[in-house]
CSV table of C-alpha atoms in Angstrom, one decimal:
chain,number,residue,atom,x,y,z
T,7,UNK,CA,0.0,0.0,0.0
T,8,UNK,CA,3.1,2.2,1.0
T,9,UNK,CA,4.5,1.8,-2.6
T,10,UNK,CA,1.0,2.8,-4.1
T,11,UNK,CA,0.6,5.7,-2.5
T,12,UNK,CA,4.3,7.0,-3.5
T,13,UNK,CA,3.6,5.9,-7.2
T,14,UNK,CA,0.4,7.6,-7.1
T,15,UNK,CA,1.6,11.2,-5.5
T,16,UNK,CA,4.1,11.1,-7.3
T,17,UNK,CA,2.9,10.8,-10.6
T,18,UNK,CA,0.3,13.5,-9.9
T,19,UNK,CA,2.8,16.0,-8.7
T,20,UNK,CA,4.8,14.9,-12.0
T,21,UNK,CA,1.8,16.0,-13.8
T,22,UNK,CA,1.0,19.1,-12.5
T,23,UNK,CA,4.7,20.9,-12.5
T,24,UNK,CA,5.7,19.3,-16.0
T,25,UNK,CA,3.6,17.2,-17.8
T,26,UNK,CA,0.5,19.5,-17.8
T,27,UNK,CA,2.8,22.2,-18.8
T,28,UNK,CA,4.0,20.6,-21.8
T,29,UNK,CA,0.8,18.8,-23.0
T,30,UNK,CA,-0.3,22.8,-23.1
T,31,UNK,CA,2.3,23.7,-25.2
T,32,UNK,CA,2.1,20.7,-27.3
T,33,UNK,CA,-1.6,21.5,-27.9
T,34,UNK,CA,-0.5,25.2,-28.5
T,35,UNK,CA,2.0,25.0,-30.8
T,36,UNK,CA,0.1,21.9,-32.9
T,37,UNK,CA,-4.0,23.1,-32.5
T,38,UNK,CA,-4.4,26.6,-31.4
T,39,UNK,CA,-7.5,28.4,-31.7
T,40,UNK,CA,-7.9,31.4,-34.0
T,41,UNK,CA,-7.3,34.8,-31.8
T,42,UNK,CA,-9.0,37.4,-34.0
T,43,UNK,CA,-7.9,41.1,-32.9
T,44,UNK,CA,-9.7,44.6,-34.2
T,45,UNK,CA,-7.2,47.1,-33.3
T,46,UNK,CA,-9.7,50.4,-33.8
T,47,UNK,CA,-12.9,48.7,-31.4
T,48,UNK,CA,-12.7,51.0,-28.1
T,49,UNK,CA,-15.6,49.9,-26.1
T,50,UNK,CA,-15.9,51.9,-23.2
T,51,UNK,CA,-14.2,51.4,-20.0
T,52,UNK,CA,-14.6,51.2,-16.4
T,53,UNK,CA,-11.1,50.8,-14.1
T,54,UNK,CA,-11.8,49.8,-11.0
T,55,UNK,CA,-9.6,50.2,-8.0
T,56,UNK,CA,-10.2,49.1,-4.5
T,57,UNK,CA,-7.5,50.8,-2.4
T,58,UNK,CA,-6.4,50.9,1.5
T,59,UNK,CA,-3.3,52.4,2.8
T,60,UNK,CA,-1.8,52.9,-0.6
T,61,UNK,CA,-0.1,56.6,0.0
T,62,UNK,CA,3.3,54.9,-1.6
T,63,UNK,CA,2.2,54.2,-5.1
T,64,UNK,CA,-1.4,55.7,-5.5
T,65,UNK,CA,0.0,58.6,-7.5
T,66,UNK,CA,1.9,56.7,-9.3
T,67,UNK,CA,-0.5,54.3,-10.9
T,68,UNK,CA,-3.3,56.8,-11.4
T,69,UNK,CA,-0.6,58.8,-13.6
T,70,UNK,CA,0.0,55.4,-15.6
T,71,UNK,CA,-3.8,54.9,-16.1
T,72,UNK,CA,-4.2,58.6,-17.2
T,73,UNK,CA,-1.5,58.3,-20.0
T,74,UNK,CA,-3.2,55.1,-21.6
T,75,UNK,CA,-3.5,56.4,-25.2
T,76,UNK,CA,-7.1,55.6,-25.2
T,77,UNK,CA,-9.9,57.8,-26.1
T,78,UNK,CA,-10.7,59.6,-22.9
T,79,UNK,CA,-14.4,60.1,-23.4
T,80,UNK,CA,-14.7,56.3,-23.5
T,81,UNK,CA,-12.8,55.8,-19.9
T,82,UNK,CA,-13.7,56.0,-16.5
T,83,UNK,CA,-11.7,55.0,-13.3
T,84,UNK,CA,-13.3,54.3,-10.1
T,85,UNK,CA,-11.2,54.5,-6.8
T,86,UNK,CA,-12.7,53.3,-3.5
T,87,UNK,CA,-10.4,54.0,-0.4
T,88,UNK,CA,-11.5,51.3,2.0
T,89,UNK,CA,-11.1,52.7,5.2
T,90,UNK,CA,-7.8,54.3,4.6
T,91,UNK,CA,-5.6,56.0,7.7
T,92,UNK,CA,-2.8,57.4,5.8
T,93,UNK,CA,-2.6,59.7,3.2
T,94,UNK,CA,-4.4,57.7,0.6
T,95,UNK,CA,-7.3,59.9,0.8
T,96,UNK,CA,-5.4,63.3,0.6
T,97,UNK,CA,-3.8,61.8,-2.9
T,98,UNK,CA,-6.8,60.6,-4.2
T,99,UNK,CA,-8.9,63.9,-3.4
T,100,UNK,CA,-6.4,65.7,-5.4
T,101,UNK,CA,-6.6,63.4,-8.5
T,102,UNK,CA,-10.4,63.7,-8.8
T,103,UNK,CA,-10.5,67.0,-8.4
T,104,UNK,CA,-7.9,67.7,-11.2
T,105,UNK,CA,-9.3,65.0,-13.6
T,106,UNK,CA,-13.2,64.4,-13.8
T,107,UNK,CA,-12.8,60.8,-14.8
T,108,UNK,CA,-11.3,59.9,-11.7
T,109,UNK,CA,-14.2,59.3,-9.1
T,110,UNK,CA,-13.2,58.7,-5.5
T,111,UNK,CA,-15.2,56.8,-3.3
T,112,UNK,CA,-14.1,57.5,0.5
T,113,UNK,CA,-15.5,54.8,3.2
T,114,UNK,CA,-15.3,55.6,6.3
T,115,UNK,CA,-14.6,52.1,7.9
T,116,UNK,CA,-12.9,49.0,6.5
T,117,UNK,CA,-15.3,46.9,5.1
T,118,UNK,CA,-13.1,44.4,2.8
T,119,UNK,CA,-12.4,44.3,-0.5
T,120,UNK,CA,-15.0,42.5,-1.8
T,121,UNK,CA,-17.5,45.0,-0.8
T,122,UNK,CA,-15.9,47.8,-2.4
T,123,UNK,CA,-15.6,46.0,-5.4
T,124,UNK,CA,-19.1,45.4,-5.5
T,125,UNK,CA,-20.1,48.8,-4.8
T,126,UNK,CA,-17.8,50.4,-7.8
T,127,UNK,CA,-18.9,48.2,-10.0
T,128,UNK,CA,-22.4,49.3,-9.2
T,129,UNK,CA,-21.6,53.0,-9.9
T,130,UNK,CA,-19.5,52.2,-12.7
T,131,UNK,CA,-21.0,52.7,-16.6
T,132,UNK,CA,-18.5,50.8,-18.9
T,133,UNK,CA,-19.0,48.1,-21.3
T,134,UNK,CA,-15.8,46.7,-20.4
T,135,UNK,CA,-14.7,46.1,-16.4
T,136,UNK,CA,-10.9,47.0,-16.2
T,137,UNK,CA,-9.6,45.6,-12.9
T,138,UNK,CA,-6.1,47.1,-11.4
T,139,UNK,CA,-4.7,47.0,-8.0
T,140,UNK,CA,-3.4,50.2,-6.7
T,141,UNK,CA,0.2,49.0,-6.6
T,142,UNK,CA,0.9,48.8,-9.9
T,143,UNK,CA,1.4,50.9,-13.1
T,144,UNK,CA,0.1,49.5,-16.4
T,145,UNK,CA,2.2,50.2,-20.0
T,146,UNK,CA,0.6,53.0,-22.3
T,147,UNK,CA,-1.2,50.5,-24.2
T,148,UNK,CA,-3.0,48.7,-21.7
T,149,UNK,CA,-6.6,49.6,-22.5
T,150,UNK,CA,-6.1,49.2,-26.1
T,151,UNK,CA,-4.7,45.3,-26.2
T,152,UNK,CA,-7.2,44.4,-23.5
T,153,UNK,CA,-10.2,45.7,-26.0
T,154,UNK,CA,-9.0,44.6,-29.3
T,155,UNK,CA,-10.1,41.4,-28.2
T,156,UNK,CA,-13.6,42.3,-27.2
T,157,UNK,CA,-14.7,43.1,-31.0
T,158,UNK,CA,-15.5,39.2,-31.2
T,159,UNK,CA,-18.7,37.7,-29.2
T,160,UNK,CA,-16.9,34.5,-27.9
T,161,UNK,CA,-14.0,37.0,-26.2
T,162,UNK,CA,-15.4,37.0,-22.3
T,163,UNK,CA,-12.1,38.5,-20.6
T,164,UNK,CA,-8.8,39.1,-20.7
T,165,UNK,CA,-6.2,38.5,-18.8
T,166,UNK,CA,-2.4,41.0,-19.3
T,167,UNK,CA,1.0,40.1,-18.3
T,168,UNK,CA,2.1,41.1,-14.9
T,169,UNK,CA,5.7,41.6,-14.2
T,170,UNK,CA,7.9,41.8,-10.7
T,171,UNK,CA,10.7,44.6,-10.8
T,172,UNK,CA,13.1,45.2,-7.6
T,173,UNK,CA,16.1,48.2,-7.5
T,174,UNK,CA,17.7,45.8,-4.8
T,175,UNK,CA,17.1,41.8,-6.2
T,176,UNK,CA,16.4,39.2,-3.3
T,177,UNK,CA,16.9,35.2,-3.4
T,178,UNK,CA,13.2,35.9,-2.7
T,179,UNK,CA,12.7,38.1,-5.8
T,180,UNK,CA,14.6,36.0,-8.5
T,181,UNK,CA,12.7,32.8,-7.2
T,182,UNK,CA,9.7,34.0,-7.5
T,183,UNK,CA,10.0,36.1,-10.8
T,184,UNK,CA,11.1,32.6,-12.0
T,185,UNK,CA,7.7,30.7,-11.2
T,186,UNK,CA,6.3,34.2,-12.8
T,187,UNK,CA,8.4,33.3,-16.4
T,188,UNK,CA,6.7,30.0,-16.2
T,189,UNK,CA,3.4,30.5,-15.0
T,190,UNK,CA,2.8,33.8,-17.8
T,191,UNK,CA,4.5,31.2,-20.7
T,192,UNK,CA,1.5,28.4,-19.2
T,193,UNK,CA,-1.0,31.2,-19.4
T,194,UNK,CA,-0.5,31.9,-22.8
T,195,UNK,CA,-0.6,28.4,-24.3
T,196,UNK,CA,-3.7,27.8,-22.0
T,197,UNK,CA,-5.0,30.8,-24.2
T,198,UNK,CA,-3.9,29.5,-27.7
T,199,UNK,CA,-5.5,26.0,-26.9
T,200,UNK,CA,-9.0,27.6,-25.1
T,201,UNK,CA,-8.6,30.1,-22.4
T,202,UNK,CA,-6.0,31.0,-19.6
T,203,UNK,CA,-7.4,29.7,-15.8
T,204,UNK,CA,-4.8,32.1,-14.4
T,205,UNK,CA,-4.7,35.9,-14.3
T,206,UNK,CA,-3.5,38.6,-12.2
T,207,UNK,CA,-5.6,40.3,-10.0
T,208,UNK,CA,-4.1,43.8,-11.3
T,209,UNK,CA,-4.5,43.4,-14.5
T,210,UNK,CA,-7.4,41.7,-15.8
T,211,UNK,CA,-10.7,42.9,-17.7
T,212,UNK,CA,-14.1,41.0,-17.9
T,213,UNK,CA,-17.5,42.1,-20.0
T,214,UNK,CA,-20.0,44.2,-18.2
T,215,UNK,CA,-22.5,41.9,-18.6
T,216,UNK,CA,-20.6,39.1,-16.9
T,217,UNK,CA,-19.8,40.5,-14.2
T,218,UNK,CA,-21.9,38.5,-10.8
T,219,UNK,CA,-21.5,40.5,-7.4
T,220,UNK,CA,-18.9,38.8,-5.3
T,221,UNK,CA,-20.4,36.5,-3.0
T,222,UNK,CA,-18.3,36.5,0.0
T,223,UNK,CA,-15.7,38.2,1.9
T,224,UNK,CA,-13.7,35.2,1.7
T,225,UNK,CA,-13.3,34.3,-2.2
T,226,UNK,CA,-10.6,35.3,-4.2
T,227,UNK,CA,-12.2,38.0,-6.8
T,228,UNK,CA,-9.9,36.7,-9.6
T,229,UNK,CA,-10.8,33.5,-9.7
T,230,UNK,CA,-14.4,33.9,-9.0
T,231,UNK,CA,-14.2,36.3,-12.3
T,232,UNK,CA,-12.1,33.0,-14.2
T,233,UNK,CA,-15.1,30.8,-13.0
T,234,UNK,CA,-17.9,33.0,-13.9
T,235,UNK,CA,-16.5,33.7,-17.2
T,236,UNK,CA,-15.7,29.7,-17.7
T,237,UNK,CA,-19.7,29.0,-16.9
T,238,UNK,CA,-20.6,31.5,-19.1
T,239,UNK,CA,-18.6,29.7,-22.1
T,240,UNK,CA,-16.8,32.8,-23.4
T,241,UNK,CA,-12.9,32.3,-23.5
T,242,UNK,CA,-10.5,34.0,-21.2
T,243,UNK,CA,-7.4,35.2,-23.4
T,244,UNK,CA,-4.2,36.4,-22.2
T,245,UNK,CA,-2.6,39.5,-23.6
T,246,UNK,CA,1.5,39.5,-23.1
T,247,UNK,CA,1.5,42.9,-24.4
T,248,UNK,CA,-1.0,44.8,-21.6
T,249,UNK,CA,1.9,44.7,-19.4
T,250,UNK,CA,1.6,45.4,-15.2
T,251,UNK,CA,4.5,46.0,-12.9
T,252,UNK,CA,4.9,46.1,-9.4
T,253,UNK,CA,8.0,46.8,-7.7
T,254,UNK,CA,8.6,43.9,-5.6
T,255,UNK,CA,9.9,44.6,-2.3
T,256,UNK,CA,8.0,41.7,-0.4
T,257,UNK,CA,9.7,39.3,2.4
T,258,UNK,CA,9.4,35.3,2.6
T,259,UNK,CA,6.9,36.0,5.2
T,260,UNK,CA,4.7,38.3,3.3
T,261,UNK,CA,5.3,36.3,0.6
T,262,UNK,CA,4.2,33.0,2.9
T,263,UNK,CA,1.1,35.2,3.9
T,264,UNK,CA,-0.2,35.9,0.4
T,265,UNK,CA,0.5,32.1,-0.8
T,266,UNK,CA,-1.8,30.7,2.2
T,267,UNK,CA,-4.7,33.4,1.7
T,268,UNK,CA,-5.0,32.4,-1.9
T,269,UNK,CA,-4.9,28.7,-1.2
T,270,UNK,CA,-7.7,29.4,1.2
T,271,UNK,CA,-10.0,31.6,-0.8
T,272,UNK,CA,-9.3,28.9,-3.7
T,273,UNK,CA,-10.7,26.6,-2.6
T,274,UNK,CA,-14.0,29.1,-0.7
T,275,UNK,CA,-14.4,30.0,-4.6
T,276,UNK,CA,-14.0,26.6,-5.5
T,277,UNK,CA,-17.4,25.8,-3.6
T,278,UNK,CA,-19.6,28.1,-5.7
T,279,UNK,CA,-18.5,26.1,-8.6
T,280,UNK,CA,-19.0,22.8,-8.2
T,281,UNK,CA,-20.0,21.9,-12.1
T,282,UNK,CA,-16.5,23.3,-13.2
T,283,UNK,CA,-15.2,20.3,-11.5
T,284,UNK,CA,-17.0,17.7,-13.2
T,285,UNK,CA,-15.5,15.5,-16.4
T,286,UNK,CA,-18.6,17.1,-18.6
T,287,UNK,CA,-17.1,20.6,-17.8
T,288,UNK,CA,-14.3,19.7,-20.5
T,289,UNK,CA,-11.1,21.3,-21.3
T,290,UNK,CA,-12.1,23.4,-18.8
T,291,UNK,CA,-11.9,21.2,-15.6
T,292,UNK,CA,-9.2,19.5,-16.7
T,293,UNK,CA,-6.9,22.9,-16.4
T,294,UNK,CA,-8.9,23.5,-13.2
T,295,UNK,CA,-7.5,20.7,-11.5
T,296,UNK,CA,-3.9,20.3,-12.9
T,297,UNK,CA,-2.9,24.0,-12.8
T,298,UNK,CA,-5.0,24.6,-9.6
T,299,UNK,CA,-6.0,22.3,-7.5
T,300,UNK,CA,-3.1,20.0,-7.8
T,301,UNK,CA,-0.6,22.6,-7.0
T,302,UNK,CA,-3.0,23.4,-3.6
T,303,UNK,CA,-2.8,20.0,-2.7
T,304,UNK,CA,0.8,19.3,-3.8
T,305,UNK,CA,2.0,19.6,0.5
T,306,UNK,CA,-0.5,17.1,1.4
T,307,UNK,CA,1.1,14.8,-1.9
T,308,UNK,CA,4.7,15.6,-0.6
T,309,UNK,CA,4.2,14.4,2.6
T,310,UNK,CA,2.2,11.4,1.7
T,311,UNK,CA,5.3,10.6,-0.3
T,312,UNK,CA,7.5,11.0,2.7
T,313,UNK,CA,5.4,9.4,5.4
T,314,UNK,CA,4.8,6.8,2.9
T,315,UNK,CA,8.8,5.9,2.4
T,316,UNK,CA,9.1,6.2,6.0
T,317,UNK,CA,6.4,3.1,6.1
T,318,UNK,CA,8.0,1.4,3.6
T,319,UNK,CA,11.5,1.7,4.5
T,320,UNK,CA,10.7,0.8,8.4
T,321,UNK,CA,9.4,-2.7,6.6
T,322,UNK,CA,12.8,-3.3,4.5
T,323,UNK,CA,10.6,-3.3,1.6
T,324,UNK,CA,12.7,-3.4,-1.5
T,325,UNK,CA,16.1,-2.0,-1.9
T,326,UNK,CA,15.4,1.2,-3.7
T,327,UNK,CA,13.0,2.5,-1.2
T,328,UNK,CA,16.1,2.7,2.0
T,329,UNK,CA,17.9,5.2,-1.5
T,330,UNK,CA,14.9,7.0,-2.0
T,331,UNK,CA,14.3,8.2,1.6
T,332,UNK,CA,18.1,9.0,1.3
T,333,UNK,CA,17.3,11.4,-1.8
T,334,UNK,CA,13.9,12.8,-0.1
T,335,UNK,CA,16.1,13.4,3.4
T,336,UNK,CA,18.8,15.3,1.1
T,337,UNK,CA,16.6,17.6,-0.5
T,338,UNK,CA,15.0,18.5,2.5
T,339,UNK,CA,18.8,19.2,4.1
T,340,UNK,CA,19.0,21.3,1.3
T,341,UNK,CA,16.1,23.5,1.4
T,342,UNK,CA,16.8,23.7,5.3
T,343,UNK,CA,20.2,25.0,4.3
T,344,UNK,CA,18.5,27.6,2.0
T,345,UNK,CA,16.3,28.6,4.2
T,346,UNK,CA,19.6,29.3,6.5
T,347,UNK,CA,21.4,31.0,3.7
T,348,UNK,CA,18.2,32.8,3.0
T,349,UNK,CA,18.5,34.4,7.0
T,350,UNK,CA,22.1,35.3,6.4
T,351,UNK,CA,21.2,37.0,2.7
T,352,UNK,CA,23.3,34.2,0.7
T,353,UNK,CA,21.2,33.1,-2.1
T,354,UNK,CA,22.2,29.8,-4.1
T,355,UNK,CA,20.1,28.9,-6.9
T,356,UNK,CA,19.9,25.3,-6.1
T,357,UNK,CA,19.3,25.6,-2.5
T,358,UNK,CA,17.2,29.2,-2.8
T,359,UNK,CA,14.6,27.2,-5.4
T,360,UNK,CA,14.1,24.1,-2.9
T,361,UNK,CA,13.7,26.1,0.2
T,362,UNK,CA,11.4,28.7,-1.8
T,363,UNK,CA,9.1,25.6,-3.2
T,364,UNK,CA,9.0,24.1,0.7
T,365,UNK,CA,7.8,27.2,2.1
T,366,UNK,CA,5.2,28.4,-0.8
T,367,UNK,CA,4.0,24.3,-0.2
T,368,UNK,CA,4.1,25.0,4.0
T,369,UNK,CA,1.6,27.8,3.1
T,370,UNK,CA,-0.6,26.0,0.4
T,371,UNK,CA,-1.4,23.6,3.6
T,372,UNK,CA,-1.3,26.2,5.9
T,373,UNK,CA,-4.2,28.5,3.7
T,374,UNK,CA,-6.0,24.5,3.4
T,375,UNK,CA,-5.8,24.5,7.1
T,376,UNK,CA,-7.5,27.9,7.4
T,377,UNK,CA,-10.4,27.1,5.0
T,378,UNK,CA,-11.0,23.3,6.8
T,379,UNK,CA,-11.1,25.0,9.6
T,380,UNK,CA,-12.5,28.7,8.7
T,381,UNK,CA,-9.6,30.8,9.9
T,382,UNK,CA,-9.5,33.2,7.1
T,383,UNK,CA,-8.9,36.8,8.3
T,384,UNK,CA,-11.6,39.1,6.4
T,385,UNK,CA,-9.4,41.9,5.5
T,386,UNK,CA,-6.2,40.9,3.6
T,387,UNK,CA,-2.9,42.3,5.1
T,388,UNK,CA,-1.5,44.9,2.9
T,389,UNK,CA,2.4,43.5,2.6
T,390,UNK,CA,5.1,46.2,2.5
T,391,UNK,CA,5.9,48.1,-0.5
T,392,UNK,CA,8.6,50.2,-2.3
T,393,UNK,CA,7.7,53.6,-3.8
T,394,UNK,CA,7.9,54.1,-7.4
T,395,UNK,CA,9.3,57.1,-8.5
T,396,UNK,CA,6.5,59.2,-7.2
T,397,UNK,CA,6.4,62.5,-5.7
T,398,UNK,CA,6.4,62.9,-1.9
T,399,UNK,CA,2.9,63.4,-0.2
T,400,UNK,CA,3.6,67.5,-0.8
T,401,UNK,CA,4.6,67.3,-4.2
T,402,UNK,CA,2.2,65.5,-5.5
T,403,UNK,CA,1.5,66.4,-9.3
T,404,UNK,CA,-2.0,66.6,-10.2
């Protein structure tokens, strides 16, 4: 029984990380569906920011969404400050008051994200839902290569490229703008075969009409949007050249934090879908589970494996087993030795990937543990940022 259960996690985790991927690209490269483009159709638009504590950046991304070279009559951007205590509201004030399409929306109390979402959206007018978080700044041409696609019926989303830049490069940084470089090249096959299940939440567009009012303070918005647009039929397509930045200046345990709140609110959004799930849900369940939920659940395979070698090596069964608990102890010596390298600001590619992987899989179980046992925080933790190069709170240019 030992040796099936090490066969069988292992095969899946094989799946997920590499074969999955490159039955993807396979399908892209030999059957992709047509992507037809119409580079003059500007429906309009409705950005939509949710913002708290965001005196940093604010600036800095509403001047990025103000020079899209988009027609301006056919834009709109929505700010909602959810209970902000710094200067957040000061900046955003100023903004609306020196551009009309910027409308500020000032709550008084912290309510959670979700909420404000759903209120925006309710004041909003566009054809065409632009979603950005407050932290990043979007390329010039944003607006335009998210609505090209929108001039054919089937098109329900989009999803644009997001991309991590740092002044001072981490182990943390370079690991994860690593699984970034693979997850965006996954995303784009998953568009050339049908549609992309993964998007970034600051950078992402969906049809008016689409849109269903978040449910629940503890769902992830971006996925509920991939869902919604997956039950609906319409394709999600990802555009590499709406590009997003953010300057990332997060730490392992920020990082750790955001990894376990998205593994929890997966799976909470995962409950209002159960039909995605299903065999007669297609294509479209099969990328559900193997770039999803297998990577959610890949701790609980990992340590199957390992308790499951354990067994088997306690009973002398076979000699191979006694070599692999030998090569399962080894790589965990060596992401324990990252992670010490990691505390003393070394970072070795070989050691700085396996301790990366073991913590983001600590906090896939540890945001599984949370939703089992319905520990979620409602607010999400706003992780520390760097500052663009934006003007200080009393030059701000408006």
């Amino acid at each position: 029984m030992a040796i099936a259960f090490i066969i069988i996690a292992s095969a899946l985790l094989l799946y997920a990380y590499i074969l999955y991927p490159l039955l993807v690209a396979a399908l892209a490269k030999l059957r992709p569906q047509t992507i037809i483009t119409d580079e003059s159709y500007t429906p309009s638009i409705s950005v939509i920011i949710s913002a708290y504590n965001e005196e940093k950046h604010l600036a800095a991304c509403l001047d990025s969404l103000l020079g899209q070279d988009y027609p301006g009559a056919s834009m709109e951007i929505l700010v909602g400050s959810d209970g902000s205590t710094d200067e957040t509201n000061t900046i955003l004030s100023k903004y609306s008051e020196a551009h009309p399409k910027i409308k500020k929306f000032l709550f008084d109390s912290r309510r959670g994200k979700m909420k404000v979402l759903n209120d925006l959206i309710g004041k909003s007018d566009g054809e065409i839902l632009f979603f950005v978080d407050a932290d990043m700044m979007l390329s010039p041409r944003s607006f335009r290569n998210h609505a090209r696609h929108y001039s054919q019926p089937d098109t329900g989303g989009v999803a644009g490229i997001y991309r991590l830049i740092s002044d001072a490069p981490s182990g943390v940084f370079v690991t994860e703008n690593d699984y970034h470089t693979f997850e965006m090249r996954l995303r784009k096959n998953e568009s050339l075969v049908s549609s992309t299940v993964g998007l970034s939440g600051g950078n992402y567009s969906i049809r008016r009409e689409l849109w269903h009012e978040l449910p629940s303070d503890q769902v992830h918005d971006d996925l509920y949007s991939v869902f919604i647009l997956f039950s609906s039929g319409k394709r999600l397509l990802f555009e590499p050249q709406a590009i997003s930045t953010e300057n990332f200046v997060r730490t392992l345990s920020e990082e750790f934090r955001r990894k376990a709140r998205f593994s929890s609110r997966g799976f909470e959004t995962l409950r209002y879908f159960p039909h995605l799930l299903s065999p007669t849900a297609g294509f479209h369940a099969l990328m559900i589970w193997s770039h999803k939920i297998l990577r959610w659940l890949s701790p609980v395979l990992l340590l199957l494996i390992f308790i499951s070698t354990l067994v088997a090596s306690f009973y002398h069964l076979w000699g191979y087993i006694q070599t692999l608990l030998i090569i399962e102890l080894s790589l965990i010596g060596i992401a324990l030795i990252g992670g010490l390298l990691y505390s003393i600001k070394i970072s070795v590619p070989v050691f700085r990937h396996l301790f990366w992987f073991s913590a983001m899989n600590v906090a896939f179980i540890t945001g599984t543990f949370r939703y089992l046992f319905r520990l979620d925080k409602k607010h999400w933790v706003v992780a520390q940022r760097s500052v663009y190069s934006v003007p200080s709170k009393k030059e701000v240019r408006v």
